[in-house]
Structures are given as C-alpha cells and as structure tokens.
Short mmCIF file of C-alpha atoms and ligand atoms in Angstrom, two decimals:
data_model
loop_
_atom_site.label_atom_id
_atom_site.label_comp_id
_atom_site.label_asym_id
_atom_site.label_seq_id
_atom_site.Cartn_x
_atom_site.Cartn_y
_atom_site.Cartn_z
CA MET H 1 35.48 130.94 88.01
CA TRP H 2 33.83 127.59 88.61
CA ALA H 3 36.35 126.98 91.68
CA LEU H 4 34.99 130.55 93.07
CA ALA H 5 31.62 129.53 92.61
CA ILE H 6 32.13 126.44 94.51
CA TRP H 7 34.20 128.49 96.94
CA GLN H 8 31.33 130.81 97.60
CA TRP H 9 28.59 128.11 97.93
CA GLU H 10 30.66 126.09 100.25
CA SER H 11 31.44 129.38 102.59
CA LYS H 12 27.66 129.41 102.66
CA TRP H 13 26.08 126.34 103.16
CA VAL H 14 29.04 123.74 103.96
CA PHE H 15 30.98 125.67 106.36
CA ARG H 16 28.21 127.78 107.63
CA ASP H 17 29.66 128.02 111.37
CA SER H 18 33.21 127.60 110.75
CA PRO H 19 35.57 129.30 108.47
CA HIS H 20 36.27 127.74 104.98
CA THR H 21 39.26 125.43 105.04
CA VAL H 22 40.30 127.33 102.37
CA LEU H 23 40.93 131.29 102.49
CA LEU H 24 40.60 133.20 99.49
CA ASN H 25 42.61 136.52 99.41
CA HIS H 26 42.23 139.39 97.41
CA ALA H 27 44.26 142.45 95.95
CA ASP H 28 45.97 143.95 98.82
CA HIS H 29 43.19 143.75 101.88
CA GLY H 30 43.40 140.06 102.60
CA THR H 31 40.55 137.49 103.17
CA VAL H 32 37.25 137.89 101.13
CA SER H 33 34.23 137.15 103.00
CA ASP H 34 31.84 136.69 100.12
CA LEU H 35 31.79 137.07 96.11
CA HIS H 36 28.93 138.24 94.15
CA PHE H 37 28.10 136.73 90.69
CA VAL H 38 26.99 139.28 88.36
CA CYS H 39 26.68 140.01 84.66
CA ALA H 40 29.70 141.71 83.02
CA GLU H 41 27.62 143.85 81.05
CA CYS H 42 25.12 145.36 83.38
CA LEU H 43 26.54 144.36 86.75
CA ALA H 44 23.06 143.16 87.96
CA GLY H 45 23.03 139.79 89.81
CA VAL H 46 22.71 136.59 87.72
CA SER H 47 20.49 133.85 89.13
CA PHE H 48 18.54 130.67 87.85
CA ASP H 49 15.44 133.00 86.65
CA ASN H 50 17.11 135.38 85.01
CA VAL H 51 19.38 133.86 82.25
CA ALA H 52 17.71 132.75 78.89
CA ILE H 53 19.37 129.86 77.15
CA THR H 54 18.71 129.15 73.20
CA THR H 55 20.44 126.68 71.15
CA GLY H 56 23.38 127.98 69.08
CA PRO H 57 24.27 127.04 65.35
CA GLY H 58 26.16 123.83 66.60
CA TYR H 59 23.21 122.57 67.94
CA GLU H 60 21.21 121.27 64.74
CA SER H 61 24.43 120.20 62.73
CA LEU H 62 25.32 117.68 65.88
CA LYS H 63 21.83 116.29 65.71
CA LEU H 64 22.03 115.54 62.02
CA LEU H 65 25.48 114.18 62.33
CA PRO H 66 25.98 110.31 62.11
CA GLY H 67 27.11 108.67 65.27
CA SER H 68 26.15 112.00 67.08
CA ALA H 69 24.62 109.90 69.84
CA GLU H 70 28.10 108.35 70.53
CA ARG H 71 29.53 112.20 70.25
CA LYS H 72 26.91 113.39 72.75
CA THR H 73 27.71 110.76 74.95
CA ARG H 74 31.34 111.85 75.15
CA THR H 75 30.73 115.36 75.82
CA SER H 76 28.64 114.79 78.68
CA GLN H 77 31.01 112.24 80.01
CA LYS H 78 33.81 115.02 79.57
CA VAL H 79 31.40 117.26 81.65
CA THR H 80 30.91 114.79 84.31
CA VAL H 81 34.60 114.03 84.51
CA GLU H 82 35.45 117.75 84.85
CA ALA H 83 32.75 117.97 87.70
CA GLU H 84 34.13 115.23 89.66
CA HIS H 85 37.25 116.96 90.08
CA PHE H 86 35.77 119.69 92.36
CA GLY H 87 35.47 119.78 95.60
CA ARG H 88 33.07 118.96 98.76
CA SER H 89 30.03 120.36 96.81
CA MET H 90 30.41 117.32 94.43
CA ASP H 91 30.03 115.12 97.39
CA ILE H 92 26.96 116.62 98.55
CA ILE H 93 25.46 116.67 95.19
CA GLY H 94 27.05 113.07 94.82
CA ASP H 95 26.85 112.18 91.36
CA ARG H 96 26.07 112.73 87.54
CA TRP H 97 22.35 111.56 88.38
CA SER H 98 21.90 114.26 91.33
CA PHE H 99 23.61 116.91 89.15
CA LEU H 100 21.13 116.37 86.37
CA ILE H 101 17.94 116.08 88.62
CA ILE H 102 18.96 119.76 89.98
CA SER H 103 19.75 120.81 86.64
CA ALA H 104 16.05 119.76 85.79
CA ALA H 105 14.78 121.32 88.60
CA TYR H 106 16.07 124.79 87.41
CA PHE H 107 14.21 124.22 84.46
CA GLY H 108 11.02 123.90 86.35
CA VAL H 109 11.07 119.79 86.52
CA ALA H 110 9.03 119.16 90.21
CA ARG H 111 7.19 115.81 89.84
CA PHE H 112 8.76 112.16 89.67
CA ASP H 113 7.36 111.36 86.38
CA GLU H 114 8.61 114.71 84.86
CA PHE H 115 11.99 113.91 86.00
CA GLN H 116 12.04 110.27 84.76
CA ALA H 117 10.64 111.47 81.14
CA GLN H 118 13.18 114.48 80.82
CA LEU H 119 16.11 112.49 82.26
CA ASN H 120 15.30 108.89 80.94
CA ILE H 121 16.26 107.52 84.43
CA SER H 122 15.26 104.46 85.78
CA SER H 123 12.69 104.79 89.04
CA ASN H 124 14.94 103.16 91.74
CA ILE H 125 17.89 105.69 90.90
CA LEU H 126 15.43 108.52 90.56
CA SER H 127 13.82 108.08 94.09
CA ASP H 128 17.27 107.14 95.60
CA ARG H 129 18.66 110.47 94.20
CA LEU H 130 15.80 112.28 94.97
CA ALA H 131 15.71 111.14 98.61
CA ASN H 132 19.52 112.02 99.05
CA LEU H 133 19.04 115.39 97.64
CA SER H 134 16.10 116.01 99.99
CA ASN H 135 18.16 114.79 103.01
CA HIS H 136 20.68 117.37 102.20
CA GLY H 137 18.24 120.26 102.07
CA MET H 138 18.95 120.72 98.18
CA LEU H 139 15.40 119.72 97.39
CA ALA H 140 12.03 120.37 99.37
CA ARG H 141 9.12 117.57 99.41
CA ASN H 142 5.84 118.73 98.76
CA ARG H 143 3.04 116.46 99.13
CA TYR H 144 0.60 117.49 96.17
CA SER H 145 -1.70 114.45 96.05
CA GLU H 146 -3.03 112.41 99.05
CA ARG H 147 -4.29 109.01 97.18
CA PRO H 148 -2.25 107.91 95.97
CA PRO H 149 0.50 109.93 97.75
CA ARG H 150 2.47 112.03 95.32
CA TYR H 151 5.32 113.99 95.90
CA GLU H 152 6.80 117.42 93.95
CA TYR H 153 10.44 118.38 94.71
CA ILE H 154 11.04 122.15 95.28
CA LEU H 155 14.27 124.12 94.96
CA THR H 156 15.56 125.47 98.19
CA GLN H 157 17.48 128.38 99.09
CA LYS H 158 20.57 126.23 99.36
CA SER H 159 19.75 124.94 95.87
CA LEU H 160 19.27 128.11 94.17
CA ASP H 161 22.46 129.37 95.41
CA PHE H 162 23.97 126.22 93.95
CA TYR H 163 22.99 127.48 90.77
CA GLN H 164 26.37 129.35 89.96
CA ILE H 165 28.06 126.03 89.68
CA PRO H 166 26.41 124.32 86.99
CA LEU H 167 26.08 127.93 85.47
CA MET H 168 29.83 128.00 85.44
CA LEU H 169 30.03 124.43 83.91
CA ALA H 170 27.52 125.22 81.52
CA LEU H 171 29.22 128.43 80.47
CA TRP H 172 32.59 126.63 80.30
CA GLY H 173 30.92 123.85 78.06
CA ASP H 174 29.17 126.95 75.67
CA ARG H 175 32.78 127.96 75.07
CA TRP H 176 34.63 124.67 74.74
CA LEU H 177 32.39 122.03 73.86
CA THR H 178 31.48 123.28 70.40
CA VAL H 179 31.51 121.64 67.02
CA PRO H 180 32.94 123.04 63.96
CA GLU H 181 29.50 124.76 62.70
CA GLY H 182 29.51 126.35 66.30
CA GLU H 183 28.01 126.60 69.74
CA LEU H 184 25.43 124.23 70.81
CA PHE H 185 23.97 126.84 73.28
CA VAL H 186 23.72 130.28 74.06
CA ARG H 187 23.15 131.83 77.14
CA HIS H 188 21.76 135.81 77.46
CA HIS H 189 21.22 137.65 80.68
CA ILE H 190 17.49 138.85 80.61
CA PRO H 191 17.84 141.98 82.41
CA CYS H 192 20.00 143.57 79.72
CA GLY H 193 19.73 141.28 77.17
CA HIS H 194 23.55 140.71 76.41
CA ARG H 195 25.39 137.34 75.82
CA LEU H 196 25.91 136.12 79.54
CA LYS H 197 29.62 136.99 80.85
CA VAL H 198 29.61 136.46 84.38
CA VAL H 199 32.17 138.13 86.63
CA ALA H 200 32.82 137.55 90.61
CA ILE H 201 32.90 140.88 92.66
CA CYS H 202 34.70 140.55 95.97
CA ALA H 203 32.59 142.06 99.06
CA GLU H 204 35.06 143.71 100.73
CA CYS H 205 36.21 145.86 97.86
CA SER H 206 33.59 145.58 94.99
CA GLU H 207 36.29 144.91 92.47
CA PRO H 208 36.22 141.63 90.03
CA VAL H 209 37.94 138.85 91.43
CA SER H 210 40.02 137.05 88.67
CA ALA H 211 42.24 134.04 88.98
CA ALA H 212 45.21 136.44 88.65
CA SER H 213 44.24 138.60 91.54
CA MET H 214 43.57 135.78 93.94
CA SER H 215 45.25 133.46 96.01
CA PHE H 216 44.38 130.43 97.98
CA ALA H 217 45.65 130.53 101.40
ZN1 LIG X 1 23.43 141.84 82.35
ZN1 LIG X 2 38.77 142.70 97.24
#
C-alpha cells in the first residue's frame, strides 16, 4: 500500500509531464492512470483533515517503562530506515527532519517557533529544511509579521496530496510497532467513525488494487 501511495503521488507531482518510469498494471485491463485512496468501510476519500488519531493502550505503558526513551528512539529509527528505502519522493522530502516537519504541518503547526517547540529541532536545521521544502513546493511561505519579518509555512496541494504516504507509514507503524500492552496509536475515519483501513481504488475499473492484483512493468 505504501508503494502504491508513493507511485500515485509521484505520478501526479514528479512525472507530471511524462509517464511514470514504473507502469502499474491491474487485472486484465492493463495500465493504471490513477489511484484513489478510500476508507475500506465507507469508501469515502481519506485526507489529512478527516482522520482522527487517538492514543492506544500501549501508549501510556510505553511512557512508564524504564528505558522508554531508548525504546522510542529505536522505534523512530526503524520507521526512518523504512522510509529511506522508498523512491524518489523521499529524495524530495529529503530526510527525517523534513518528513517530521511535513507531518507536524498536517497537525496544524505553521510557525517557526511552533515547529521548533514541537520537534525539538535546532534553528539552523529547521530554517534549512523549511527553505528546501518551500523550494520543492511542499510548503508555501506566508509573511504574517512585517517587523520583525516572520513567516508561517502553509501546506500546498502538493503536500496535501503527499499525505497518503506518511499515513500508510503511520498505519503500518500502528499495526507493527506495538508493545505487549497493545497499540500506541489508533486512527479512525471521521466521516464513518470506523477504525481506519485504507484501500486503493483503480481509476480505470473502480476495483481495489492490492499487491496480488498488480504488477509493475
Ligand atoms: Zn470511512
Ligand atoms: Zn483496474
């Protein structure tokens, strides 16, 4: 699913004027032009503003465990390592910090000092990554104060579309990066209230695309 999310975003934003270097075939009809990511329960679209996240039973236990800081670091490292294996979109996103900045933006973080407080990131790294993300069209810079000049960083259509990629990663993490007490986080689809499970729908035949029914050419 994660690979499908990356493929879809790349098709739209990286290979805008040329065919994707990876062709996706589905069932008997051949090439897929686009995918829609929808909720498996209600079949409505999944986007950054209709997914609710709550902490699961494992979350509190993790905070109480001795050595939990170390454990937490290992978990995020594992996620980062997985993230770095995937494709060209990761080149645009660049690195772990950029990935975290975009993720924070989905939670409504917009201003420099807010990013700094949320992510515990040094100011030189933060300004570097914000500039890079702006150059790639992932964030739009908006001046909200003249003196001193201050900017907020707003999500763009490009980064809104990118949401499926960290979401798939997060759903994978919800399922696999658990502790014996249970999941750390639980996600629900707000329109229907069900536990979130995302399916990719083929734009050609409107049938779900799964790893078993697709082949990369
Ligand atoms: Zn739903
Ligand atoms: Zn199809």
